[in-house]
């Protein structure tokens, strides 16, 4: 009887170790999946930002091209940028730099 009891205890201990191993494996898998999902989301956000910037740049280039065509035909007077134009340009650049800074901070925090 003493031998069967120790076998039973050994079987219980082995079952508990297996259960603990499976729990740790599940936690590790969940952690890896969460990390991958965060990376995927960050990649998609970065891709969307790039696409948005490309679209904005394309629109600006189209607008400038249209203005050049009109100026070439003499239908548009090209004037130098005003102070308000410069302020707008600078505020857009500040927004871009702020977004870049925030994305860099987020990367540092995630590490």
mmCIF file of C-alpha atoms in Angstrom:
data_model
loop_
_atom_site.group_PDB
_atom_site.id
_atom_site.type_symbol
_atom_site.label_atom_id
_atom_site.label_comp_id
_atom_site.label_asym_id
_atom_site.label_seq_id
_atom_site.Cartn_x
_atom_site.Cartn_y
_atom_site.Cartn_z
ATOM 1 C CA UNK A 1 0.000 0.000 0.000
ATOM 2 C CA UNK A 2 2.814 2.390 0.825
ATOM 3 C CA UNK A 3 4.255 1.869 -2.682
ATOM 4 C CA UNK A 4 0.950 2.623 -4.388
ATOM 5 C CA UNK A 5 0.486 5.730 -2.277
ATOM 6 C CA UNK A 6 3.824 7.148 -3.338
ATOM 7 C CA UNK A 7 3.028 6.275 -6.966
ATOM 8 C CA UNK A 8 -0.259 8.107 -6.563
ATOM 9 C CA UNK A 9 1.505 11.104 -5.058
ATOM 10 C CA UNK A 10 4.079 11.040 -7.839
ATOM 11 C CA UNK A 11 1.320 10.926 -10.436
ATOM 12 C CA UNK A 12 -0.441 13.866 -8.744
ATOM 13 C CA UNK A 13 2.803 15.850 -8.610
ATOM 14 C CA UNK A 14 3.483 15.118 -12.295
ATOM 15 C CA UNK A 15 -0.082 16.137 -13.195
ATOM 16 C CA UNK A 16 0.319 19.398 -11.252
ATOM 17 C CA UNK A 17 3.642 20.127 -12.972
ATOM 18 C CA UNK A 18 2.076 19.469 -16.363
ATOM 19 C CA UNK A 19 -0.857 21.738 -15.527
ATOM 20 C CA UNK A 20 1.523 24.495 -14.341
ATOM 21 C CA UNK A 21 3.586 24.121 -17.514
ATOM 22 C CA UNK A 22 0.467 24.422 -19.671
ATOM 23 C CA UNK A 23 -0.663 27.533 -17.770
ATOM 24 C CA UNK A 24 2.742 29.172 -18.246
ATOM 25 C CA UNK A 25 2.720 28.220 -21.913
ATOM 26 C CA UNK A 26 -0.745 29.786 -22.361
ATOM 27 C CA UNK A 27 0.390 32.985 -20.627
ATOM 28 C CA UNK A 28 3.475 33.152 -22.817
ATOM 29 C CA UNK A 29 1.384 32.577 -25.962
ATOM 30 C CA UNK A 30 -1.109 35.285 -24.940
ATOM 31 C CA UNK A 31 1.726 37.688 -24.223
ATOM 32 C CA UNK A 32 3.313 36.972 -27.599
ATOM 33 C CA UNK A 33 -0.020 37.405 -29.383
ATOM 34 C CA UNK A 34 -0.668 40.705 -27.595
ATOM 35 C CA UNK A 35 2.816 41.904 -28.552
ATOM 36 C CA UNK A 36 2.267 40.889 -32.177
ATOM 37 C CA UNK A 37 -1.113 42.642 -32.221
ATOM 38 C CA UNK A 38 0.487 45.831 -30.874
ATOM 39 C CA UNK A 39 3.213 45.623 -33.506
ATOM 40 C CA UNK A 40 0.641 45.038 -36.246
ATOM 41 C CA UNK A 41 -1.447 47.979 -35.050
ATOM 42 C CA UNK A 42 1.620 50.236 -34.924
ATOM 43 C CA UNK A 43 2.614 49.149 -38.423
ATOM 44 C CA UNK A 44 -0.888 49.803 -39.767
ATOM 45 C CA UNK A 45 -0.947 53.246 -38.108
ATOM 46 C CA UNK A 46 2.442 54.119 -39.550
ATOM 47 C CA UNK A 47 1.326 52.904 -42.974
ATOM 48 C CA UNK A 48 -1.876 54.960 -42.754
ATOM 49 C CA UNK A 49 0.115 58.059 -41.734
ATOM 50 C CA UNK A 50 2.489 57.611 -44.669
ATOM 51 C CA UNK A 51 -0.410 57.160 -47.067
ATOM 52 C CA UNK A 52 -2.122 60.243 -45.683
ATOM 53 C CA UNK A 53 1.078 62.295 -46.047
ATOM 54 C CA UNK A 54 1.543 61.040 -49.618
ATOM 55 C CA UNK A 55 -2.048 61.980 -50.475
ATOM 56 C CA UNK A 56 -1.608 65.425 -48.928
ATOM 57 C CA UNK A 57 1.666 65.939 -50.799
ATOM 58 C CA UNK A 58 0.037 64.772 -54.036
ATOM 59 C CA UNK A 59 -2.829 67.232 -53.530
ATOM 60 C CA UNK A 60 -0.359 70.050 -52.842
ATOM 61 C CA UNK A 61 1.653 69.168 -55.947
ATOM 62 C CA UNK A 62 -1.509 69.048 -58.056
ATOM 63 C CA UNK A 63 -2.609 72.409 -56.693
ATOM 64 C CA UNK A 64 0.817 73.937 -57.344
ATOM 65 C CA UNK A 65 0.852 72.494 -60.846
ATOM 66 C CA UNK A 66 -2.585 73.916 -61.536
ATOM 67 C CA UNK A 67 -1.473 77.314 -60.238
ATOM 68 C CA UNK A 68 1.637 77.199 -62.452
ATOM 69 C CA UNK A 69 -0.522 76.403 -65.484
ATOM 70 C CA UNK A 70 -2.819 79.323 -64.734
ATOM 71 C CA UNK A 71 0.162 81.623 -64.147
ATOM 72 C CA UNK A 72 1.708 80.500 -67.443
ATOM 73 C CA UNK A 73 -1.528 81.400 -69.212
ATOM 74 C CA UNK A 74 -1.552 84.762 -67.445
ATOM 75 C CA UNK A 75 -4.753 83.957 -65.582
ATOM 76 C CA UNK A 76 -3.201 83.940 -62.117
ATOM 77 C CA UNK A 77 -1.002 86.462 -60.431
ATOM 78 C CA UNK A 78 1.647 84.653 -58.392
ATOM 79 C CA UNK A 79 2.324 86.546 -55.195
ATOM 80 C CA UNK A 80 4.999 85.942 -52.569
ATOM 81 C CA UNK A 81 3.930 84.158 -49.407
ATOM 82 C CA UNK A 82 2.418 86.327 -46.723
ATOM 83 C CA UNK A 83 3.159 86.274 -43.031
ATOM 84 C CA UNK A 84 -0.045 84.248 -42.471
ATOM 85 C CA UNK A 85 1.170 81.683 -45.025
ATOM 86 C CA UNK A 86 4.464 81.375 -43.174
ATOM 87 C CA UNK A 87 2.682 80.983 -39.810
ATOM 88 C CA UNK A 88 0.489 78.248 -41.285
ATOM 89 C CA UNK A 89 3.537 76.480 -42.716
ATOM 90 C CA UNK A 90 5.360 76.626 -39.372
ATOM 91 C CA UNK A 91 2.312 75.427 -37.411
ATOM 92 C CA UNK A 92 1.958 72.427 -39.764
ATOM 93 C CA UNK A 93 5.640 71.601 -39.281
ATOM 94 C CA UNK A 94 5.246 71.885 -35.483
ATOM 95 C CA UNK A 95 2.293 69.478 -35.625
ATOM 96 C CA UNK A 96 4.373 67.042 -37.693
ATOM 97 C CA UNK A 97 7.264 67.239 -35.245
ATOM 98 C CA UNK A 98 4.923 66.827 -32.270
ATOM 99 C CA UNK A 99 3.425 63.700 -33.833
ATOM 100 C CA UNK A 100 6.907 62.345 -34.511
ATOM 101 C CA UNK A 101 7.969 63.063 -30.924
ATOM 102 C CA UNK A 102 4.862 61.323 -29.535
ATOM 103 C CA UNK A 103 5.462 58.261 -31.694
ATOM 104 C CA UNK A 104 9.078 58.084 -30.520
ATOM 105 C CA UNK A 105 7.966 58.414 -26.887
ATOM 106 C CA UNK A 106 5.448 55.606 -27.417
ATOM 107 C CA UNK A 107 8.201 53.372 -28.826
ATOM 108 C CA UNK A 108 10.421 54.077 -25.826
ATOM 109 C CA UNK A 109 7.580 53.385 -23.379
ATOM 110 C CA UNK A 110 6.731 50.100 -25.120
ATOM 111 C CA UNK A 111 10.281 48.859 -24.717
#
